[in-house]
Amino acid sequence: MATVPAPWTETEFEQLDLGDARLNKRARILMERFAADPTASVPKACQGWGETMAAYRFFDNDSVDWEAIMAPHWQQTQQRMAALPVVLCLQDTTELDFNGQGAFGLGPLSYEAQRGMYLHPTYAVTPAREPLGIIDAWMWAREKKDKSGARGGPKESLRWIEGYERIAEVAAQLPGTRLVYVADREADLVPLMLRAQELATPADWLVRAKHNRCLPDGEKLWQHTSAGAPIGELTFAMAARHGVKARTVRQQLWARTVALPAGKGKSVLATCVIAREIDAPDGVKPIEWRLLTNRKAATPEAVVELIDWYRARWEIEMLFDVLKNACRVEALQLGSITQLERALALFMVVAWRIARLMRLGRTCPDLDAELFFDPDEIQAAYLLRKKTPPEKPRLNDVLRQIACIGGFLARKSDGEPGVKTIWLGLKDVHVAVETIRALRGIGALNTCV
């Protein structure tokens, strides 16, 4: 009988310690089930009533801390980060809407009548956008507003500052890797920049500017930065999305070093970068980015690098998309926010793996597929496509087979598959794998197929 190789969870969760070997085993099984069929509900992902009940007992176990579930993944992520000269640490917040569900401990969302919770992870990626993993997360529910309209609880803006502090702690453990904190407009906070400066900036920071601040001489930040001739230009292809056609974007670039007032005689030294689109098509709003960073940007090449790093922020939006639409976490039927947190800890790792497979299939297509899939998964992908697998299949080859099963057409004009067709394909591949193993188990197969 052929030996079934250890699943990827054995490596990613090698250092898992929930205080009980049975809990460790259950966490790994749940991770394998959810990764194999991300769109399934908990009962459908589990194999039978007994396993389903064990899953719900796991989520209801007060001795299981969600941070302990994620701890081995954090450690593996840091190992991947340590091998690189630069790592981007992306931060953002997403709403998880559990409206209509009876889970205890949820709170209001953007609209006071909605019920749900917030998730704020730190997502490590390479400058080439390869997802390395999640190294930190905040999860919380808002308190309701009181009669005066005030909301209790910790100030939510603190998550951006504490997020930087966490990255600074990781930076101290990775002396050979330069970490860059990257965030959108919500992180345009002088207290964050001041805190980084107080810590001697162990990690760089790069945020999209939200406020057109007054400088000490009374001039406005954005007008001051874009005064004079641009220092260079940037041209890139913008992909189509949600009814917006793909097009080529051409931007002019400016950069200025400024001292931002930080109160009580303090200031923060920063570089302001402006990238402003020119010659935009009629009827299309020109794309303009205004960025703030601690890094110097004296040359057009340095400015372009910063813009490329900011554009990589889209990877965390993709992570949220996988969480909500592939893993369907907002459909979880669990009784409390603590149970949801334990489930989300597992699903965040599942979402990372799906996004990582998609990105590596594009950036490192020639990698050995067996580094990411076991032989049964590879055989199943080709079997469902009625094709014969090559002797040494490449990662991109296998991902394209999986994506085609999920609805990717693979025409010359289609480019590379996205995460949606990959997660849909993985679902059918999982069913085929289980069939292959069941047939092998009863002696109906002499080989994998």
Tab-separated table of C-alpha atoms in Angstrom:
chain	number	residue	atom	x	y	z
A	1	MET	CA	0.000	0.000	0.000
A	2	ALA	CA	1.335	3.439	-0.916
A	3	THR	CA	2.370	5.698	1.941
A	4	VAL	CA	0.265	8.830	2.278
A	5	PRO	CA	2.593	11.807	2.884
A	6	ALA	CA	2.116	14.082	5.864
A	7	PRO	CA	-0.246	17.000	5.126
A	8	TRP	CA	1.050	20.566	5.014
A	9	THR	CA	-0.482	21.218	8.421
A	10	GLU	CA	2.102	18.940	10.053
A	11	THR	CA	4.807	21.417	9.044
A	12	GLU	CA	2.879	24.647	9.531
A	13	PHE	CA	1.584	23.515	12.939
A	14	GLU	CA	4.603	21.505	14.024
A	15	GLN	CA	5.026	23.624	17.185
A	16	LEU	CA	1.319	23.697	18.087
A	17	ASP	CA	0.799	23.380	21.846
A	18	LEU	CA	-2.742	23.743	23.171
A	19	GLY	CA	-1.888	21.937	26.382
A	20	ASP	CA	-3.380	18.600	25.281
A	21	ALA	CA	-2.285	16.269	22.471
A	22	ARG	CA	-5.929	15.586	21.607
A	23	LEU	CA	-6.611	19.294	21.110
A	24	ASN	CA	-3.490	19.604	18.954
A	25	LYS	CA	-4.697	16.718	16.785
A	26	ARG	CA	-8.200	18.177	16.507
A	27	ALA	CA	-6.844	21.587	15.439
A	28	ARG	CA	-4.752	19.989	12.676
A	29	ILE	CA	-7.688	17.897	11.458
A	30	LEU	CA	-9.930	20.971	11.322
A	31	MET	CA	-7.267	22.884	9.418
A	32	GLU	CA	-6.993	20.072	6.850
A	33	ARG	CA	-10.769	19.864	6.455
A	34	PHE	CA	-11.240	23.606	6.007
A	35	ALA	CA	-8.296	23.890	3.611
A	36	ALA	CA	-9.602	21.018	1.495
A	37	ASP	CA	-13.084	22.532	1.107
A	38	PRO	CA	-12.951	26.233	2.084
A	39	THR	CA	-16.536	26.981	0.992
A	40	ALA	CA	-18.120	24.236	3.108
A	41	SER	CA	-19.937	24.729	6.396
A	42	VAL	CA	-18.441	23.089	9.480
A	43	PRO	CA	-20.751	20.014	9.249
A	44	LYS	CA	-20.076	19.581	5.530
A	45	ALA	CA	-16.298	19.998	5.915
A	46	CYS	CA	-16.160	17.405	8.698
A	47	GLN	CA	-16.400	13.699	8.006
A	48	GLY	CA	-19.481	12.514	9.831
A	49	TRP	CA	-21.501	13.424	12.889
A	50	GLY	CA	-18.809	12.455	15.392
A	51	GLU	CA	-16.186	14.678	13.806
A	52	THR	CA	-18.682	17.529	13.509
A	53	MET	CA	-19.516	17.359	17.202
A	54	ALA	CA	-15.796	17.197	18.044
A	55	ALA	CA	-15.293	20.376	15.991
A	56	TYR	CA	-17.997	22.244	17.881
A	57	ARG	CA	-16.591	21.029	21.208
A	58	PHE	CA	-13.192	22.357	20.133
A	59	PHE	CA	-14.621	25.798	19.354
A	60	ASP	CA	-16.506	25.782	22.675
A	61	ASN	CA	-13.455	24.796	24.744
A	62	ASP	CA	-12.559	27.705	27.038
A	63	SER	CA	-9.048	26.296	27.563
A	64	VAL	CA	-8.257	26.884	23.865
A	65	ASP	CA	-6.930	30.368	23.193
A	66	TRP	CA	-7.100	31.632	19.608
A	67	GLU	CA	-3.621	33.111	19.901
A	68	ALA	CA	-2.258	29.674	20.865
A	69	ILE	CA	-3.859	28.251	17.702
A	70	MET	CA	-2.061	30.824	15.568
A	71	ALA	CA	1.248	30.815	17.465
A	72	PRO	CA	2.952	28.072	15.368
A	73	HIS	CA	1.902	29.816	12.150
A	74	TRP	CA	3.367	33.070	13.486
A	75	GLN	CA	6.625	31.239	14.159
A	76	GLN	CA	6.713	29.645	10.709
A	77	THR	CA	5.966	33.042	9.153
A	78	GLN	CA	8.896	34.615	10.973
A	79	GLN	CA	11.165	31.849	9.689
A	80	ARG	CA	10.086	32.642	6.139
A	81	MET	CA	10.648	36.348	6.796
A	82	ALA	CA	14.159	35.745	8.163
A	83	ALA	CA	15.359	34.525	4.759
A	84	LEU	CA	14.541	37.843	3.037
A	85	PRO	CA	16.178	41.303	3.034
A	86	VAL	CA	12.859	43.222	2.992
A	87	VAL	CA	9.369	42.206	4.137
A	88	LEU	CA	6.216	44.327	3.890
A	89	CYS	CA	3.925	44.099	6.939
A	90	LEU	CA	0.461	45.047	5.731
A	91	GLN	CA	-2.224	46.152	8.172
A	92	ASP	CA	-5.914	46.790	7.638
A	93	THR	CA	-9.294	46.253	9.278
A	94	THR	CA	-12.341	44.429	7.951
A	95	GLU	CA	-15.887	44.108	9.259
A	96	LEU	CA	-17.349	40.636	9.764
A	97	ASP	CA	-21.127	40.847	9.562
A	98	PHE	CA	-22.977	38.251	11.667
A	99	ASN	CA	-26.274	40.128	11.560
A	100	GLY	CA	-29.240	37.902	12.312
A	101	GLN	CA	-27.158	35.362	14.217
A	102	GLY	CA	-27.457	34.864	17.944
A	103	ALA	CA	-23.760	34.774	18.846
A	104	PHE	CA	-23.076	36.274	22.271
A	105	GLY	CA	-20.633	39.193	22.557
A	106	LEU	CA	-21.046	40.755	19.118
A	107	GLY	CA	-21.396	44.515	18.706
A	108	PRO	CA	-22.449	47.197	16.217
A	109	LEU	CA	-20.636	47.703	12.930
A	110	SER	CA	-20.623	50.732	10.600
A	111	TYR	CA	-24.375	50.923	11.076
A	112	GLU	CA	-25.464	50.730	14.698
A	113	ALA	CA	-28.182	48.173	13.882
A	114	GLN	CA	-25.699	45.684	12.387
A	115	ARG	CA	-24.128	43.044	14.607
A	116	GLY	CA	-20.684	41.626	14.101
A	117	MET	CA	-17.015	42.050	14.931
A	118	TYR	CA	-13.794	43.481	13.545
A	119	LEU	CA	-10.608	41.761	12.405
A	120	HIS	CA	-7.275	43.604	12.088
A	121	PRO	CA	-4.371	41.334	11.033
A	122	THR	CA	-0.758	42.053	10.161
A	123	TYR	CA	-0.021	40.265	6.894
A	124	ALA	CA	3.594	39.704	5.862
A	125	VAL	CA	4.367	39.671	2.123
A	126	THR	CA	7.471	40.091	-0.003
A	127	PRO	CA	7.924	43.162	-2.228
A	128	ALA	CA	7.001	40.769	-5.079
A	129	ARG	CA	3.693	40.174	-3.205
A	130	GLU	CA	4.319	36.597	-2.123
A	131	PRO	CA	2.281	36.040	1.065
A	132	LEU	CA	4.499	34.812	3.898
A	133	GLY	CA	1.833	34.596	6.593
A	134	ILE	CA	0.100	36.427	9.424
A	135	ILE	CA	2.212	37.643	12.337
A	136	ASP	CA	-0.363	39.410	14.489
A	137	ALA	CA	-4.108	40.080	14.736
A	138	TRP	CA	-6.639	42.077	16.675
A	139	MET	CA	-10.235	40.840	17.002
A	140	TRP	CA	-12.897	42.790	18.874
A	141	ALA	CA	-16.528	43.860	19.022
A	142	ARG	CA	-17.583	47.454	19.533
A	143	GLU	CA	-19.608	48.543	22.516
A	144	LYS	CA	-22.960	50.191	21.879
A	145	LYS	CA	-23.207	53.960	22.071
A	146	ASP	CA	-24.624	55.381	25.266
A	147	LYS	CA	-27.394	57.964	25.461
A	148	SER	CA	-24.926	60.780	24.776
A	149	GLY	CA	-23.686	59.053	21.625
A	150	ALA	CA	-20.320	58.121	23.125
A	151	ARG	CA	-18.939	54.634	22.712
A	152	GLY	CA	-17.014	52.912	25.509
A	153	GLY	CA	-14.096	50.542	25.227
A	154	PRO	CA	-10.485	51.063	24.119
A	155	LYS	CA	-9.781	53.726	21.516
A	156	GLU	CA	-9.767	51.872	18.203
A	157	SER	CA	-6.976	53.974	16.708
A	158	LEU	CA	-4.628	52.298	19.207
A	159	ARG	CA	-4.640	49.151	17.059
A	160	TRP	CA	-2.506	50.935	14.454
A	161	ILE	CA	0.066	52.022	17.025
A	162	GLU	CA	0.128	48.680	18.823
A	163	GLY	CA	0.365	47.018	15.426
A	164	TYR	CA	3.547	48.961	14.726
A	165	GLU	CA	4.915	48.074	18.160
A	166	ARG	CA	4.356	44.399	17.424
A	167	ILE	CA	6.244	44.750	14.122
A	168	ALA	CA	9.036	46.511	16.013
A	169	GLU	CA	9.273	43.509	18.350
A	170	VAL	CA	9.535	41.150	15.383
A	171	ALA	CA	12.180	43.398	13.790
A	172	ALA	CA	14.369	42.948	16.883
A	173	GLN	CA	14.237	39.177	16.326
A	174	LEU	CA	15.094	39.481	12.603
A	175	PRO	CA	18.221	41.685	12.447
A	176	GLY	CA	18.952	40.676	8.847
A	177	THR	CA	15.503	41.643	7.549
A	178	ARG	CA	14.157	45.170	7.131
A	179	LEU	CA	10.430	45.289	7.962
A	180	VAL	CA	8.155	47.918	6.427
A	181	TYR	CA	4.810	48.739	8.067
A	182	VAL	CA	2.313	49.498	5.232
A	183	ALA	CA	-1.219	50.781	5.824
A	184	ASP	CA	-4.001	52.838	4.275
A	185	ARG	CA	-5.469	56.216	5.280
A	186	GLU	CA	-6.705	55.158	8.736
A	187	ALA	CA	-3.081	54.801	9.842
A	188	ASP	CA	-2.245	58.433	8.991
A	189	LEU	CA	-1.722	59.194	12.678
A	190	VAL	CA	0.998	61.459	14.062
A	191	PRO	CA	1.055	59.459	17.352
A	192	LEU	CA	1.996	56.368	15.328
A	193	MET	CA	4.819	58.183	13.548
A	194	LEU	CA	5.975	59.728	16.819
A	195	ARG	CA	5.979	56.312	18.513
A	196	ALA	CA	8.112	54.877	15.717
A	197	GLN	CA	10.523	57.792	16.090
A	198	GLU	CA	10.689	57.262	19.882
A	199	LEU	CA	11.581	53.609	19.276
A	200	ALA	CA	14.357	54.707	16.855
A	201	THR	CA	12.320	53.327	13.944
A	202	PRO	CA	13.252	49.622	14.152
A	203	ALA	CA	10.828	49.077	11.269
A	204	ASP	CA	10.102	51.476	8.427
A	205	TRP	CA	6.581	52.817	8.011
A	206	LEU	CA	4.663	53.761	4.857
A	207	VAL	CA	1.067	55.022	5.062
A	208	ARG	CA	-1.329	56.686	2.678
A	209	ALA	CA	-1.890	60.291	3.744
A	210	LYS	CA	-5.397	61.283	4.768
A	211	HIS	CA	-4.770	64.758	6.192
A	212	ASN	CA	-3.457	67.782	4.296
A	213	ARG	CA	-1.601	69.085	7.341
A	214	CYS	CA	-0.327	72.579	7.967
A	215	LEU	CA	3.452	72.807	8.024
A	216	PRO	CA	5.345	75.114	10.439
A	217	ASP	CA	5.507	77.896	7.839
A	218	GLY	CA	1.731	77.729	7.297
A	219	GLU	CA	1.919	76.011	3.913
A	220	LYS	CA	-0.214	72.930	3.258
A	221	LEU	CA	1.543	69.575	3.004
A	222	TRP	CA	0.280	68.402	-0.368
A	223	GLN	CA	0.707	71.752	-2.112
A	224	HIS	CA	4.211	72.075	-0.659
A	225	THR	CA	5.192	68.605	-1.883
A	226	SER	CA	3.884	69.002	-5.429
A	227	ALA	CA	5.296	72.509	-5.969
A	228	GLY	CA	7.824	72.675	-8.753
A	229	ALA	CA	8.625	70.186	-11.478
A	230	PRO	CA	8.056	66.442	-10.895
A	231	ILE	CA	11.177	64.371	-10.252
A	232	GLY	CA	10.079	61.528	-12.506
A	233	GLU	CA	7.251	59.451	-13.936
A	234	LEU	CA	5.752	56.016	-13.348
A	235	THR	CA	3.790	53.889	-15.788
A	236	PHE	CA	1.998	50.682	-14.844
A	237	ALA	CA	-0.872	48.478	-16.001
A	238	MET	CA	-3.992	48.612	-13.843
A	239	ALA	CA	-5.988	45.385	-13.960
A	240	ALA	CA	-9.733	45.371	-14.570
A	241	ARG	CA	-11.963	45.173	-11.502
A	242	HIS	CA	-15.662	45.464	-10.657
A	243	GLY	CA	-16.821	47.110	-13.865
A	244	VAL	CA	-13.613	49.128	-14.343
A	245	LYS	CA	-11.701	48.374	-17.530
A	246	ALA	CA	-8.016	47.553	-17.504
A	247	ARG	CA	-5.829	50.452	-18.604
A	248	THR	CA	-2.331	51.868	-18.516
A	249	VAL	CA	-1.751	54.487	-15.816
A	250	ARG	CA	0.881	57.200	-16.180
A	251	GLN	CA	1.759	59.255	-13.098
A	252	GLN	CA	4.070	62.160	-12.359
A	253	LEU	CA	6.032	61.924	-9.117
A	254	TRP	CA	7.018	64.388	-6.398
A	255	ALA	CA	8.797	63.839	-3.070
A	256	ARG	CA	9.714	66.239	-0.264
A	257	THR	CA	11.201	65.806	3.204
A	258	VAL	CA	9.069	67.661	5.754
A	259	ALA	CA	8.842	68.164	9.515
A	260	LEU	CA	5.303	67.328	10.653
A	261	PRO	CA	4.168	69.091	13.853
A	262	ALA	CA	3.596	66.520	16.625
A	263	GLY	CA	2.446	68.799	19.466
A	264	LYS	CA	4.249	70.286	22.497
A	265	GLY	CA	7.252	71.375	20.490
A	266	LYS	CA	7.742	67.960	18.928
A	267	SER	CA	7.951	67.095	15.241
A	268	VAL	CA	8.242	64.021	13.059
A	269	LEU	CA	10.650	63.982	10.125
A	270	ALA	CA	8.966	62.344	7.138
A	271	THR	CA	9.021	62.105	3.370
A	272	CYS	CA	5.819	62.983	1.540
A	273	VAL	CA	5.364	61.323	-1.874
A	274	ILE	CA	2.718	62.320	-4.411
A	275	ALA	CA	1.953	60.261	-7.526
A	276	ARG	CA	-0.566	62.057	-9.761
A	277	GLU	CA	-2.037	60.547	-12.916
A	278	ILE	CA	-1.864	62.500	-16.143
A	279	ASP	CA	-3.717	61.896	-19.417
A	280	ALA	CA	-6.469	59.857	-17.745
A	281	PRO	CA	-9.264	58.728	-20.131
A	282	ASP	CA	-12.319	60.976	-20.402
A	283	GLY	CA	-14.822	60.323	-17.660
A	284	VAL	CA	-12.296	58.474	-15.474
A	285	LYS	CA	-11.142	59.945	-12.176
A	286	PRO	CA	-7.338	60.294	-12.228
A	287	ILE	CA	-5.494	58.104	-9.741
A	288	GLU	CA	-3.553	60.112	-7.172
A	289	TRP	CA	-1.666	58.675	-4.220
A	290	ARG	CA	-0.229	60.716	-1.364
A	291	LEU	CA	2.102	58.743	0.874
A	292	LEU	CA	4.043	59.442	4.051
A	293	THR	CA	7.104	57.489	5.141
A	294	ASN	CA	10.178	57.678	7.315
A	295	ARG	CA	12.347	56.519	4.404
A	296	LYS	CA	14.374	58.861	2.229
A	297	ALA	CA	13.320	59.125	-1.405
A	298	ALA	CA	15.848	61.332	-3.175
A	299	THR	CA	15.644	59.612	-6.571
A	300	PRO	CA	12.818	58.597	-8.913
A	301	GLU	CA	13.822	54.960	-8.385
A	302	ALA	CA	13.391	55.281	-4.614
A	303	VAL	CA	9.966	56.900	-5.069
A	304	VAL	CA	8.828	54.167	-7.471
A	305	GLU	CA	9.935	51.521	-4.971
A	306	LEU	CA	7.796	53.120	-2.264
A	307	ILE	CA	4.788	53.252	-4.573
A	308	ASP	CA	5.278	49.601	-5.535
A	309	TRP	CA	5.348	48.703	-1.847
A	310	TYR	CA	2.133	50.615	-1.247
A	311	ARG	CA	0.459	48.926	-4.207
A	312	ALA	CA	1.318	45.570	-2.605
A	313	ARG	CA	-1.190	46.523	0.104
A	314	TRP	CA	-3.842	45.041	-2.178
A	315	GLU	CA	-2.734	41.591	-0.976
A	316	ILE	CA	-4.462	42.093	2.372
A	317	GLU	CA	-7.669	42.975	0.546
A	318	MET	CA	-7.302	39.661	-1.281
A	319	LEU	CA	-6.845	37.902	2.073
A	320	PHE	CA	-10.130	39.414	3.289
A	321	ASP	CA	-11.833	38.384	0.042
A	322	VAL	CA	-10.740	34.767	0.533
A	323	LEU	CA	-11.847	34.826	4.173
A	324	LYS	CA	-15.307	36.139	3.356
A	325	ASN	CA	-16.059	34.531	-0.001
A	326	ALA	CA	-13.988	31.338	-0.078
A	327	CYS	CA	-14.000	30.458	3.614
A	328	ARG	CA	-17.405	32.117	4.133
A	329	VAL	CA	-16.557	32.968	7.732
A	330	GLU	CA	-19.591	35.257	8.030
A	331	ALA	CA	-21.799	32.161	7.670
A	332	LEU	CA	-20.277	30.449	10.729
A	333	GLN	CA	-22.998	29.277	13.127
A	334	LEU	CA	-21.255	29.577	16.481
A	335	GLY	CA	-22.628	30.717	19.827
A	336	SER	CA	-20.194	33.399	20.983
A	337	ILE	CA	-17.473	35.755	19.848
A	338	THR	CA	-14.827	33.617	21.594
A	339	GLN	CA	-15.906	30.610	19.536
A	340	LEU	CA	-15.771	32.734	16.394
A	341	GLU	CA	-12.249	33.875	17.294
A	342	ARG	CA	-11.041	30.258	17.512
A	343	ALA	CA	-12.581	29.454	14.137
A	344	LEU	CA	-11.160	32.626	12.573
A	345	ALA	CA	-7.672	31.685	13.797
A	346	LEU	CA	-7.900	28.512	11.699
A	347	PHE	CA	-9.520	30.184	8.708
A	348	MET	CA	-6.921	32.979	8.568
A	349	VAL	CA	-4.235	30.348	7.972
A	350	VAL	CA	-6.414	28.616	5.357
A	351	ALA	CA	-6.964	31.946	3.561
A	352	TRP	CA	-3.218	32.656	3.627
A	353	ARG	CA	-2.436	29.259	2.066
A	354	ILE	CA	-4.906	29.773	-0.793
A	355	ALA	CA	-3.554	33.275	-1.507
A	356	ARG	CA	0.047	32.010	-1.296
A	357	LEU	CA	-0.589	29.202	-3.785
A	358	MET	CA	-2.107	31.646	-6.257
A	359	ARG	CA	0.758	34.120	-5.970
A	360	LEU	CA	3.547	31.514	-6.101
A	361	GLY	CA	1.952	30.003	-9.172
A	362	ARG	CA	2.581	33.362	-10.871
A	363	THR	CA	5.921	34.408	-9.427
A	364	CYS	CA	7.584	30.984	-9.049
A	365	PRO	CA	5.771	28.796	-11.598
A	366	ASP	CA	8.591	26.249	-11.945
A	367	LEU	CA	8.647	25.162	-8.297
A	368	ASP	CA	8.118	21.452	-7.686
A	369	ALA	CA	4.378	20.954	-7.136
A	370	GLU	CA	5.067	18.295	-4.489
A	371	LEU	CA	6.373	21.031	-2.199
A	372	PHE	CA	2.758	22.227	-1.900
A	373	PHE	CA	0.518	19.274	-2.807
A	374	ASP	CA	0.741	15.602	-1.929
A	375	PRO	CA	0.826	13.073	-4.809
A	376	ASP	CA	-2.850	12.157	-4.390
A	377	GLU	CA	-3.895	15.803	-4.824
A	378	ILE	CA	-1.787	16.108	-7.966
A	379	GLN	CA	-3.157	12.846	-9.376
A	380	ALA	CA	-6.730	13.926	-8.569
A	381	ALA	CA	-6.307	17.290	-10.326
A	382	TYR	CA	-5.116	15.639	-13.528
A	383	LEU	CA	-7.656	12.816	-13.241
A	384	LEU	CA	-10.560	15.269	-13.086
A	385	ARG	CA	-9.137	17.010	-16.145
A	386	LYS	CA	-8.714	13.644	-17.923
A	387	LYS	CA	-5.042	14.371	-18.424
A	388	THR	CA	-1.857	12.465	-17.651
A	389	PRO	CA	0.396	14.225	-15.136
A	390	PRO	CA	4.025	14.826	-16.121
A	391	GLU	CA	6.760	12.996	-14.272
A	392	LYS	CA	7.734	16.148	-12.313
A	393	PRO	CA	4.751	18.532	-12.389
A	394	ARG	CA	5.409	22.215	-11.783
A	395	LEU	CA	3.419	24.251	-9.289
A	396	ASN	CA	1.865	26.442	-11.989
A	397	ASP	CA	0.852	23.389	-14.044
A	398	VAL	CA	-1.016	21.839	-11.119
A	399	LEU	CA	-2.625	25.144	-10.075
A	400	ARG	CA	-3.908	25.683	-13.600
A	401	GLN	CA	-5.454	22.210	-13.593
A	402	ILE	CA	-7.123	22.963	-10.255
A	403	ALA	CA	-8.312	26.371	-11.459
A	404	CYS	CA	-9.755	24.851	-14.659
A	405	ILE	CA	-11.761	22.469	-12.482
A	406	GLY	CA	-13.021	25.574	-10.663
A	407	GLY	CA	-14.099	27.304	-13.881
A	408	PHE	CA	-10.916	28.928	-15.223
A	409	LEU	CA	-10.986	28.780	-19.041
A	410	ALA	CA	-7.198	28.984	-19.566
A	411	ARG	CA	-7.440	30.861	-22.837
A	412	LYS	CA	-4.366	32.756	-23.984
A	413	SER	CA	-6.049	36.052	-23.146
A	414	ASP	CA	-7.068	34.919	-19.644
A	415	GLY	CA	-3.661	35.295	-18.000
A	416	GLU	CA	-3.137	33.394	-14.766
A	417	PRO	CA	-5.961	32.066	-12.556
A	418	GLY	CA	-7.189	33.985	-9.540
A	419	VAL	CA	-7.970	32.825	-6.041
A	420	LYS	CA	-11.668	32.156	-6.700
A	421	THR	CA	-11.197	29.486	-9.348
A	422	ILE	CA	-8.399	27.943	-7.257
A	423	TRP	CA	-10.534	27.598	-4.122
A	424	LEU	CA	-13.484	26.251	-6.149
A	425	GLY	CA	-11.198	23.735	-7.824
A	426	LEU	CA	-9.651	22.635	-4.527
A	427	LYS	CA	-13.111	21.622	-3.342
A	428	ASP	CA	-13.586	19.104	-6.175
A	429	VAL	CA	-9.988	17.904	-5.958
A	430	HIS	CA	-10.560	17.114	-2.277
A	431	VAL	CA	-13.570	14.908	-3.133
A	432	ALA	CA	-11.501	13.068	-5.743
A	433	VAL	CA	-8.645	12.564	-3.263
A	434	GLU	CA	-10.992	11.072	-0.682
A	435	THR	CA	-12.376	8.740	-3.355
A	436	ILE	CA	-8.893	7.624	-4.405
A	437	ARG	CA	-7.888	6.923	-0.811
A	438	ALA	CA	-11.120	5.089	-0.038
A	439	LEU	CA	-10.675	2.838	-3.068
A	440	ARG	CA	-7.066	2.227	-2.150
A	441	GLY	CA	-8.109	1.393	1.402
A	442	ILE	CA	-10.362	-1.442	0.250
A	443	GLY	CA	-7.763	-2.744	-2.158
A	444	ALA	CA	-9.548	-1.544	-5.280
A	445	LEU	CA	-6.469	0.355	-6.430
A	446	ASN	CA	-2.932	-0.890	-6.819
A	447	THR	CA	-1.601	2.615	-7.472
A	448	CYS	CA	-2.786	6.164	-6.845
A	449	VAL	CA	-5.346	5.862	-9.668
